Short mmCIF file of C-alpha atoms in Angstrom, two decimals:
data_model
loop_
_atom_site.label_atom_id
_atom_site.label_comp_id
_atom_site.label_asym_id
_atom_site.label_seq_id
_atom_site.Cartn_x
_atom_site.Cartn_y
_atom_site.Cartn_z
CA MET V 26 178.38 137.85 54.71
CA ASP V 27 181.45 138.60 56.55
CA LEU V 28 184.63 139.07 54.27
CA GLU V 29 186.73 140.36 57.13
CA LYS V 30 188.86 138.06 58.94
CA PRO V 31 187.27 136.91 62.60
CA PRO V 32 189.93 137.56 65.57
CA LEU V 33 191.89 134.60 66.72
CA GLY V 34 190.39 134.61 70.06
CA GLY V 35 186.89 133.21 70.53
CA PRO V 36 183.54 134.60 72.08
CA GLY V 37 184.82 133.19 75.74
CA THR V 38 188.49 133.77 75.60
CA GLN V 39 189.90 136.60 77.91
CA PRO V 40 192.34 139.18 76.99
CA ALA V 41 195.55 138.57 78.19
CA GLY V 42 197.70 141.03 80.04
CA CYS V 43 201.86 141.34 80.21
CA LEU V 44 201.77 139.49 83.35
CA ALA V 45 200.34 136.61 81.80
CA VAL V 46 202.14 136.74 78.50
CA ALA V 47 205.31 137.09 80.62
CA ILE V 48 205.13 133.68 82.63
CA ARG V 49 203.41 132.16 80.29
CA ILE V 50 206.53 130.27 78.34
CA PRO V 51 208.29 129.42 80.92
CA VAL V 52 205.74 128.11 83.12
CA ARG V 53 204.70 125.82 79.98
CA ILE V 54 208.39 124.70 79.54
CA VAL V 55 208.32 123.80 83.47
CA VAL V 56 205.42 121.84 83.60
CA LEU V 57 206.17 119.90 80.57
CA VAL V 58 209.84 118.92 81.84
CA LEU V 59 207.88 118.07 85.06
CA VAL V 60 204.59 116.16 83.57
CA VAL V 61 206.31 114.27 80.87
CA PRO V 62 208.03 111.33 83.04
CA VAL V 63 204.54 111.54 85.32
CA ARG V 64 202.80 110.72 81.82
CA MET V 65 205.03 108.22 80.62
CA ALA V 66 204.68 106.69 84.02
CA TRP V 67 200.55 106.93 83.87
CA ASP V 68 200.52 105.16 80.60
CA ALA V 69 202.74 102.23 81.72
CA LEU V 70 200.81 101.81 84.57
CA VAL V 71 197.92 101.79 82.26
CA VAL V 72 199.37 99.54 79.64
CA GLY V 73 200.72 96.85 82.50
CA GLY V 74 196.84 97.41 83.84
CA ARG V 75 195.13 96.42 81.02
CA PHE V 76 197.82 93.61 80.16
CA LEU V 77 197.21 92.34 84.08
CA ARG V 78 193.67 92.29 83.95
CA ASP V 79 193.47 90.43 80.37
CA THR V 80 195.77 87.83 81.24
CA LEU V 81 195.46 87.48 85.07
CA LEU V 82 192.96 89.22 86.57
CA ARG V 83 189.96 88.19 84.67
CA PRO V 84 190.96 84.21 84.40
CA LEU V 85 192.05 84.57 87.51
CA GLY V 86 188.42 86.30 88.54
CA ARG V 87 186.50 83.79 86.60
CA GLY V 88 188.28 80.58 88.38
CA LEU V 89 187.16 82.38 91.38
CA GLY V 90 183.79 82.79 90.73
CA TRP V 91 183.30 78.85 89.39
CA VAL V 92 185.10 77.81 92.40
CA ALA V 93 182.77 80.12 94.51
CA ARG V 94 180.16 78.44 92.54
CA ALA V 95 180.87 74.96 92.88
CA LEU V 96 181.55 75.52 97.02
CA PHE V 97 178.48 77.65 97.49
CA VAL V 98 175.79 77.59 95.33
CA TRP V 99 175.43 74.16 93.73
CA PRO V 100 175.43 72.28 96.82
CA TRP V 101 172.64 74.36 98.28
CA VAL V 102 170.66 73.82 94.83
CA ALA V 103 171.66 70.27 94.83
CA LEU V 104 170.59 69.95 98.62
CA TRP V 105 167.36 71.63 97.74
CA ARG V 106 166.66 69.96 94.60
CA TYR V 107 167.71 66.25 95.68
CA VAL V 108 166.78 66.58 99.63
CA VAL V 109 164.67 69.32 100.30
CA LEU V 110 162.34 68.57 97.82
CA PRO V 111 161.76 65.35 98.01
CA VAL V 112 161.32 65.07 101.90
CA GLY V 113 159.09 68.21 101.47
CA ARG V 114 156.86 66.29 99.13
CA ALA V 115 156.91 63.38 101.09
CA LEU V 116 156.25 65.14 104.35
CA ALA V 117 153.44 66.86 102.24
CA TRP V 118 152.05 63.06 101.49
CA LEU V 119 152.22 61.77 104.84
CA GLY V 120 150.68 64.93 106.22
CA GLU V 121 147.90 64.50 103.82
CA VAL V 122 147.66 60.99 104.09
CA LEU V 123 147.59 60.88 108.19
CA LEU V 124 145.71 64.01 108.76
CA VAL V 125 143.68 65.63 106.03
CA VAL V 126 142.12 62.42 104.57
CA PRO V 127 141.20 60.86 108.31
CA ALA V 128 140.09 64.95 108.97
CA VAL V 129 137.84 64.74 105.96
CA TRP V 130 136.41 61.28 106.89
CA LEU V 131 135.85 62.23 110.44
CA TYR V 132 134.17 65.37 109.28
CA ARG V 133 131.68 63.78 106.44
CA THR V 134 131.24 60.50 108.46
CA VAL V 135 131.09 61.74 112.10
CA LEU V 136 130.87 65.41 112.68
CA THR V 137 128.22 66.31 109.79
CA PRO V 138 125.40 63.87 111.01
CA LEU V 139 126.61 64.62 114.94
CA GLY V 140 126.10 68.26 114.00
CA HIS V 141 122.72 67.98 112.56
CA ALA V 142 121.50 66.17 115.21
CA VAL V 143 122.48 68.88 117.42
CA ALA V 144 121.31 71.49 115.60
CA TRP V 145 117.78 69.55 115.65
CA VAL V 146 117.86 69.19 119.20
CA VAL V 147 118.69 72.48 119.53
CA ARG V 148 115.54 73.69 117.42
CA GLY V 149 113.25 71.57 119.24
CA ILE V 150 114.35 73.25 122.77
CA GLY V 151 114.34 77.00 121.11
CA ALA V 152 110.98 76.16 119.78
CA GLY V 153 109.61 75.26 123.09
CA ILE V 154 111.35 78.00 125.00
CA ALA V 155 109.63 80.46 122.75
CA LEU V 156 106.49 79.07 123.10
CA LEU V 157 106.91 79.11 127.10
CA PHE V 158 108.33 82.92 126.81
CA ARG V 159 104.91 83.57 124.57
CA GLY V 160 102.87 82.49 126.91
CA LEU V 161 104.86 84.18 129.93
CA ALA V 162 104.44 87.33 127.48
CA ALA V 163 101.11 87.39 127.23
CA VAL V 164 100.58 86.66 130.96
CA VAL V 165 103.00 89.71 131.81
CA ILE V 166 101.27 91.91 129.38
CA GLY V 167 97.83 91.32 130.57
CA THR V 168 99.07 92.36 134.16
CA ALA V 169 100.64 95.48 132.91
CA ALA V 170 97.85 96.40 131.01
CA GLY V 171 95.68 96.10 133.91
CA VAL V 172 98.72 97.74 136.22
CA VAL V 173 98.56 100.79 133.65
CA THR V 174 94.93 101.16 133.70
CA VAL V 175 94.93 101.74 137.41
CA LEU V 176 97.54 103.92 137.48
CA ASP V 177 96.20 106.32 134.69
CA TRP V 178 92.69 106.43 136.57
CA VAL V 179 94.91 106.86 139.82
CA TYR V 180 96.79 109.99 137.87
CA VAL V 181 93.95 111.58 136.34
CA ARG V 182 91.25 111.45 139.61
CA LEU V 183 94.12 112.36 142.30
CA PHE V 184 97.51 113.46 141.10
CA THR V 185 95.85 115.89 138.22
CA PRO V 186 93.88 118.01 140.55
CA PHE V 187 96.70 117.83 143.41
CA GLY V 188 99.54 119.27 140.75
CA ARG V 189 97.27 121.93 139.85
CA SER V 190 96.58 123.30 143.08
CA VAL V 191 100.29 123.38 144.38
CA GLY V 192 101.11 124.69 141.03
CA ARG V 193 98.70 127.76 141.38
CA LEU V 194 99.94 128.14 145.01
CA LEU V 195 103.81 128.15 144.45
CA LYS V 196 103.47 130.56 141.33
CA GLY V 197 101.48 133.04 143.72
CA VAL V 198 104.58 132.83 145.65
CA GLY V 199 107.06 133.56 143.26
CA ARG V 200 105.26 136.53 142.05
CA VAL V 201 105.33 137.56 146.11
CA LEU V 202 109.05 137.13 146.07
CA ALA V 203 110.19 138.60 142.63
CA ALA V 204 108.47 141.92 143.85
CA ILE V 205 110.33 141.87 146.97
CA GLY V 206 113.75 141.03 144.85
CA ALA V 207 113.16 144.00 142.72
CA GLY V 208 112.66 146.40 145.33
CA ALA V 209 115.96 145.36 147.13
CA TYR V 210 117.70 145.19 143.96
CA THR V 211 116.76 148.42 143.53
CA ALA V 212 118.01 150.00 146.63
CA VAL V 213 121.59 148.03 146.38
CA ALA V 214 121.61 149.41 143.15
CA TRP V 215 120.97 153.15 144.11
CA LEU V 216 123.36 152.61 147.63
CA ALA V 217 126.54 151.08 145.15
CA ARG V 218 126.16 154.34 142.52
CA TYR V 219 126.24 156.55 144.98
CA LEU V 220 128.52 155.31 147.89
CA LEU V 221 130.96 153.39 144.94
CA VAL V 222 130.60 154.63 141.46
CA VAL V 223 130.34 158.21 141.69
CA PRO V 224 133.58 158.80 144.11
CA ALA V 225 135.35 156.64 141.85
CA LEU V 226 134.95 158.68 138.85
CA TRP V 227 135.37 161.68 140.57
CA LEU V 228 138.74 160.17 141.46
CA TYR V 229 139.84 158.96 138.37
CA ALA V 230 138.80 162.12 136.49
CA ARG V 231 140.47 164.75 139.34
CA VAL V 232 143.16 162.64 140.83
CA LEU V 233 144.59 159.78 139.11
CA THR V 234 144.26 161.54 135.38
CA PRO V 235 146.90 164.40 136.06
CA VAL V 236 149.10 162.08 138.20
CA GLY V 237 149.01 159.43 135.04
CA LYS V 238 149.68 162.31 132.57
CA ALA V 239 152.52 163.78 134.39
CA ILE V 240 154.36 160.52 135.28
CA ALA V 241 154.02 159.98 131.39
CA LEU V 242 155.59 162.99 130.75
CA LEU V 243 158.72 162.82 132.88
CA ALA V 244 158.92 158.77 131.59
CA GLY V 245 158.88 160.10 127.68
CA GLY V 246 161.64 162.71 128.94
CA LEU V 247 164.11 160.34 130.73
CA ALA V 248 163.57 158.32 127.71
CA TRP V 249 164.40 160.91 125.25
CA ILE V 250 167.66 161.65 127.32
CA VAL V 251 168.55 158.28 127.60
CA ARG V 252 167.84 157.56 123.92
CA MET V 253 170.17 160.79 122.67
CA ILE V 254 172.96 159.49 125.61
CA PHE V 255 172.94 155.98 123.86
CA VAL V 256 173.29 157.75 120.14
CA GLY V 257 175.90 160.15 121.10
CA ILE V 258 177.90 157.09 122.42
CA GLY V 259 176.94 154.66 119.57
CA ALA V 260 177.70 157.65 116.84
CA ALA V 261 181.50 157.99 119.08
CA LEU V 262 181.77 154.03 119.02
CA TYR V 263 180.81 153.95 114.79
CA ARG V 264 183.29 157.07 114.02
CA THR V 265 186.26 155.34 116.17
CA ALA V 266 185.80 151.55 114.64
CA ARG V 267 185.27 153.25 111.32
CA VAL V 268 188.79 155.03 111.73
CA LEU V 269 190.57 152.20 113.37
CA LEU V 270 189.05 148.98 111.86
CA VAL V 271 187.17 149.93 108.73
CA LEU V 272 189.61 152.41 106.68
CA PRO V 273 192.53 150.35 107.44
CA ALA V 274 190.71 147.06 106.40
CA LEU V 275 189.49 148.38 103.47
CA ALA V 276 192.59 149.72 102.59
CA VAL V 277 194.46 146.73 102.77
CA TRP V 278 191.97 144.78 100.75
CA ARG V 279 191.80 147.57 98.12
CA TRP V 280 195.55 148.15 97.49
CA VAL V 281 197.06 144.84 98.57
CA LEU V 282 194.79 141.77 98.77
CA VAL V 283 192.80 142.41 95.30
CA PRO V 284 196.24 142.83 93.37
CA VAL V 285 197.56 139.95 95.09
CA GLY V 286 194.71 137.83 94.39
CA ARG V 287 194.73 138.96 90.54
CA ILE V 288 198.16 137.94 90.54
CA LEU V 289 197.62 134.18 91.99
CA ALA V 290 194.83 133.95 89.86
CA VAL V 291 196.15 134.65 86.93
CA VAL V 292 198.99 132.69 88.29
CA ALA V 293 196.75 129.75 88.75
CA ARG V 294 195.09 129.79 85.44
CA GLU V 295 198.41 130.06 83.82
CA ILE V 296 199.60 126.97 85.91
CA GLY V 297 196.40 125.33 84.94
CA GLU V 298 196.69 125.88 81.08
CA ALA V 299 199.88 124.69 81.29
CA LEU V 300 199.37 121.36 83.33
CA GLY V 301 196.26 120.56 80.46
CA HIS V 302 198.21 121.27 77.34
CA ALA V 303 201.61 119.92 78.87
CA TRP V 304 199.52 116.75 79.62
CA ARG V 305 198.42 116.58 76.37
CA VAL V 306 201.50 117.36 74.65
CA ALA V 307 203.11 114.36 76.90
CA GLY V 308 200.29 112.15 75.96
CA TYR V 309 201.51 112.41 72.35
CA ILE V 310 205.06 112.36 73.42
CA SER V 311 204.39 108.96 75.73
CA LEU V 312 202.24 107.76 72.24
CA ALA V 313 205.62 108.06 69.99
CA VAL V 314 207.66 106.57 72.42
CA GLY V 315 205.56 103.36 72.91
CA ARG V 316 205.26 103.26 69.51
CA PHE V 317 208.67 103.26 68.73
CA LEU V 318 209.34 100.59 71.56
CA ALA V 319 206.79 98.54 70.20
CA ARG V 320 208.16 98.76 66.71
CA LEU V 321 211.88 98.16 68.30
CA PHE V 322 210.47 94.91 70.01
CA ARG V 323 208.53 93.64 66.91
CA TRP V 324 211.90 94.27 65.11
CA THR V 325 213.99 93.04 67.43
CA PHE V 326 212.37 89.68 68.81
CA VAL V 327 209.15 89.38 67.11
CA GLU V 328 210.24 89.58 63.21
CA PRO V 329 213.41 87.06 63.53
CA ALA V 330 211.32 84.68 65.62
CA ARG V 331 208.45 84.74 62.46
CA TRP V 332 211.60 84.47 60.38
CA ALA V 333 212.90 81.34 62.63
CA TYR V 334 209.43 79.49 62.62
CA ARG V 335 208.84 79.68 59.07
CA THR V 336 212.00 79.14 57.33
CA VAL V 337 213.56 77.00 60.21
CA LEU V 338 210.84 75.10 63.04
CA THR V 339 208.10 74.58 60.30
CA PRO V 340 210.33 72.43 57.56
CA VAL V 341 212.13 71.00 60.78
CA GLY V 342 208.61 69.91 62.06
CA HIS V 343 207.05 68.53 59.08
CA ALA V 344 210.79 66.48 58.39
CA VAL V 345 210.20 65.31 61.92
CA ARG V 346 206.67 64.34 61.57
CA ASP V 347 207.53 62.75 58.11
CA LEU V 348 210.64 60.69 58.88
CA VAL V 349 210.17 59.72 62.65
CA LEU V 350 206.61 60.56 64.07
CA GLU V 351 204.75 58.97 61.55
CA PRO V 352 206.97 55.57 61.19
CA ALA V 353 206.62 55.56 64.76
CA ALA V 354 203.21 56.02 64.77
CA GLU V 355 202.26 53.06 62.48
CA VAL V 356 204.33 50.86 64.54
CA ALA V 357 202.89 51.74 67.66
CA ARG V 358 199.53 50.78 65.87
CA GLY V 359 200.60 47.66 64.47
CA VAL V 360 201.88 46.73 68.12
CA ARG V 361 198.72 47.38 69.63
CA ARG V 362 196.98 45.66 66.70
CA ALA V 363 198.93 42.30 67.26
CA ALA V 364 198.43 42.76 70.81
CA ARG V 365 194.74 42.96 70.85
CA GLN V 366 194.76 39.68 68.14
CA ALA V 367 197.14 38.02 70.91
CA LEU V 368 194.41 38.93 74.19
CA ASP V 369 191.56 37.68 71.96
CA ALA V 370 193.13 34.24 71.41
CA ALA V 371 194.29 33.96 74.46
CA ARG V 372 190.64 34.79 75.73
CA ASP V 373 189.34 32.39 73.22
CA SER V 374 192.02 29.88 74.34
CA ALA V 375 190.74 30.02 78.26
CA ARG V 376 187.36 29.97 77.23
CA GLN V 377 187.66 27.21 75.74
CA ALA V 378 189.60 25.40 78.49
CA ARG V 379 187.33 26.08 80.68
CA ALA V 380 184.49 24.73 78.90
CA ASP V 381 186.10 21.79 78.42
CA PHE V 382 187.43 21.15 81.87
CA ARG V 383 183.40 21.90 82.76
CA ARG V 384 182.40 18.97 80.23
CA MET V 385 185.15 16.95 81.98
CA VAL V 386 183.63 17.07 85.45
CA PHE V 387 180.00 17.64 85.35
CA GLY V 388 179.72 15.99 81.80
CA ALA V 389 177.90 17.28 78.77
CA PRO V 390 175.16 19.50 79.19
CA ARG V 391 171.72 17.89 78.01
CA GLU V 392 170.36 18.54 75.14
CA PRO V 393 166.94 20.36 75.35
CA GLU V 394 163.51 17.86 74.67
CA PRO V 395 161.47 19.22 71.93
CA VAL V 396 158.18 20.59 73.06
CA ALA V 397 155.13 19.14 71.11
CA LEU V 398 153.60 21.52 69.25
CA ARG V 399 149.26 22.06 68.96
CA GLU V 400 150.00 22.80 65.42
CA PRO V 401 149.56 20.12 62.77
CA ALA V 402 152.50 19.26 61.39
CA ALA V 403 153.52 20.47 57.63
CA GLY V 404 151.97 17.43 55.97
CA GLU V 405 148.76 17.87 57.77
CA THR V 406 147.64 21.70 57.19
CA ARG V 407 144.14 22.83 57.11
CA THR V 408 142.58 22.94 53.89
CA LEU V 409 138.91 24.00 52.71
CA GLY V 410 138.31 20.87 51.95
CA SER V 411 139.61 19.08 54.72
CA SER V 412 138.96 19.20 58.64
CA THR V 413 141.39 18.15 61.81
CA THR V 414 138.62 17.89 64.08
CA ALA V 415 137.25 14.49 65.19
CA LEU V 416 134.15 14.95 64.07
CA MET V 417 134.61 16.39 61.39
CA LYS V 418 137.08 13.69 59.79
CA ASP V 419 135.66 10.83 57.16
#
């Protein structure tokens, strides 16, 4: 158990130097003074934007969406539902009636019997052609068998002995030519060896090899000399560039750029931290100012308006409703009822006047004549002991 107090800085904090400590407070003060108006303006813009979004932009967007649907979506839906689909169904039915049904009838009643007849005729013609070809094949096979027999006899009795004699003759001629070629090859090889190969080997071993070694040695010496010259020039250029360029650049980097960069890094880090801190503090300040303004608006406008509504406008409205509006509504309902009754009486009078005029001009309408009923009257009802037919009466 650790009883000592841990350090204030966390494991990720860096030790602050004297420069950071010296510039931290002034930078934070300046940045806070600059950031507070910006944060308050930003919060005001956020509140105004949310108010505009909730009160203007969202209803406007919904209205525009409804208008867009009414102008672009619903006409196409209605066109598809009430024009395209009925027309398509009518065309499909018309195509089925005009094309499919006649085509099916034509296929079943005309093309199928015609196809069966054509197939039967083709099968008959094929059977006849097959029978004809079988006869021709039998004749051709018999003729070919006779010709093959004759050719076999000619091959066995004439061509085979002649071929064997020619083969023995060609084999003897080949042996003679092979012996002549072997002798000529041996003579040419001996002449080529002693006229070309042996002098060439002597020339390579005694002349070309020493000359080549001398040339190779001379080229190696020249290459070493050239390499040493270039090595010396490169070393001189390296030393010169190191003294004139590298060492000054290294000194500028080590003694000028690195300290300036560290200072700028410290300043930039402090400015960034100051900006974050000032932004958070400005948020709290903006929140406090906003709450103060909200309370001031509430105390100045909302509470007086609420008090006036509760204590003045509501009683006045109730009095106006009880003393003025309800009697006026009752009078209006009575006037409307009287007017409706007067209109009904006038309508009945006009209807009666039309009926009287029609009766005066065209006479009274004829009464409908009673129709004789098939069923017996009430006094002549059917019973179990009596009958209403002529044959069954006493």
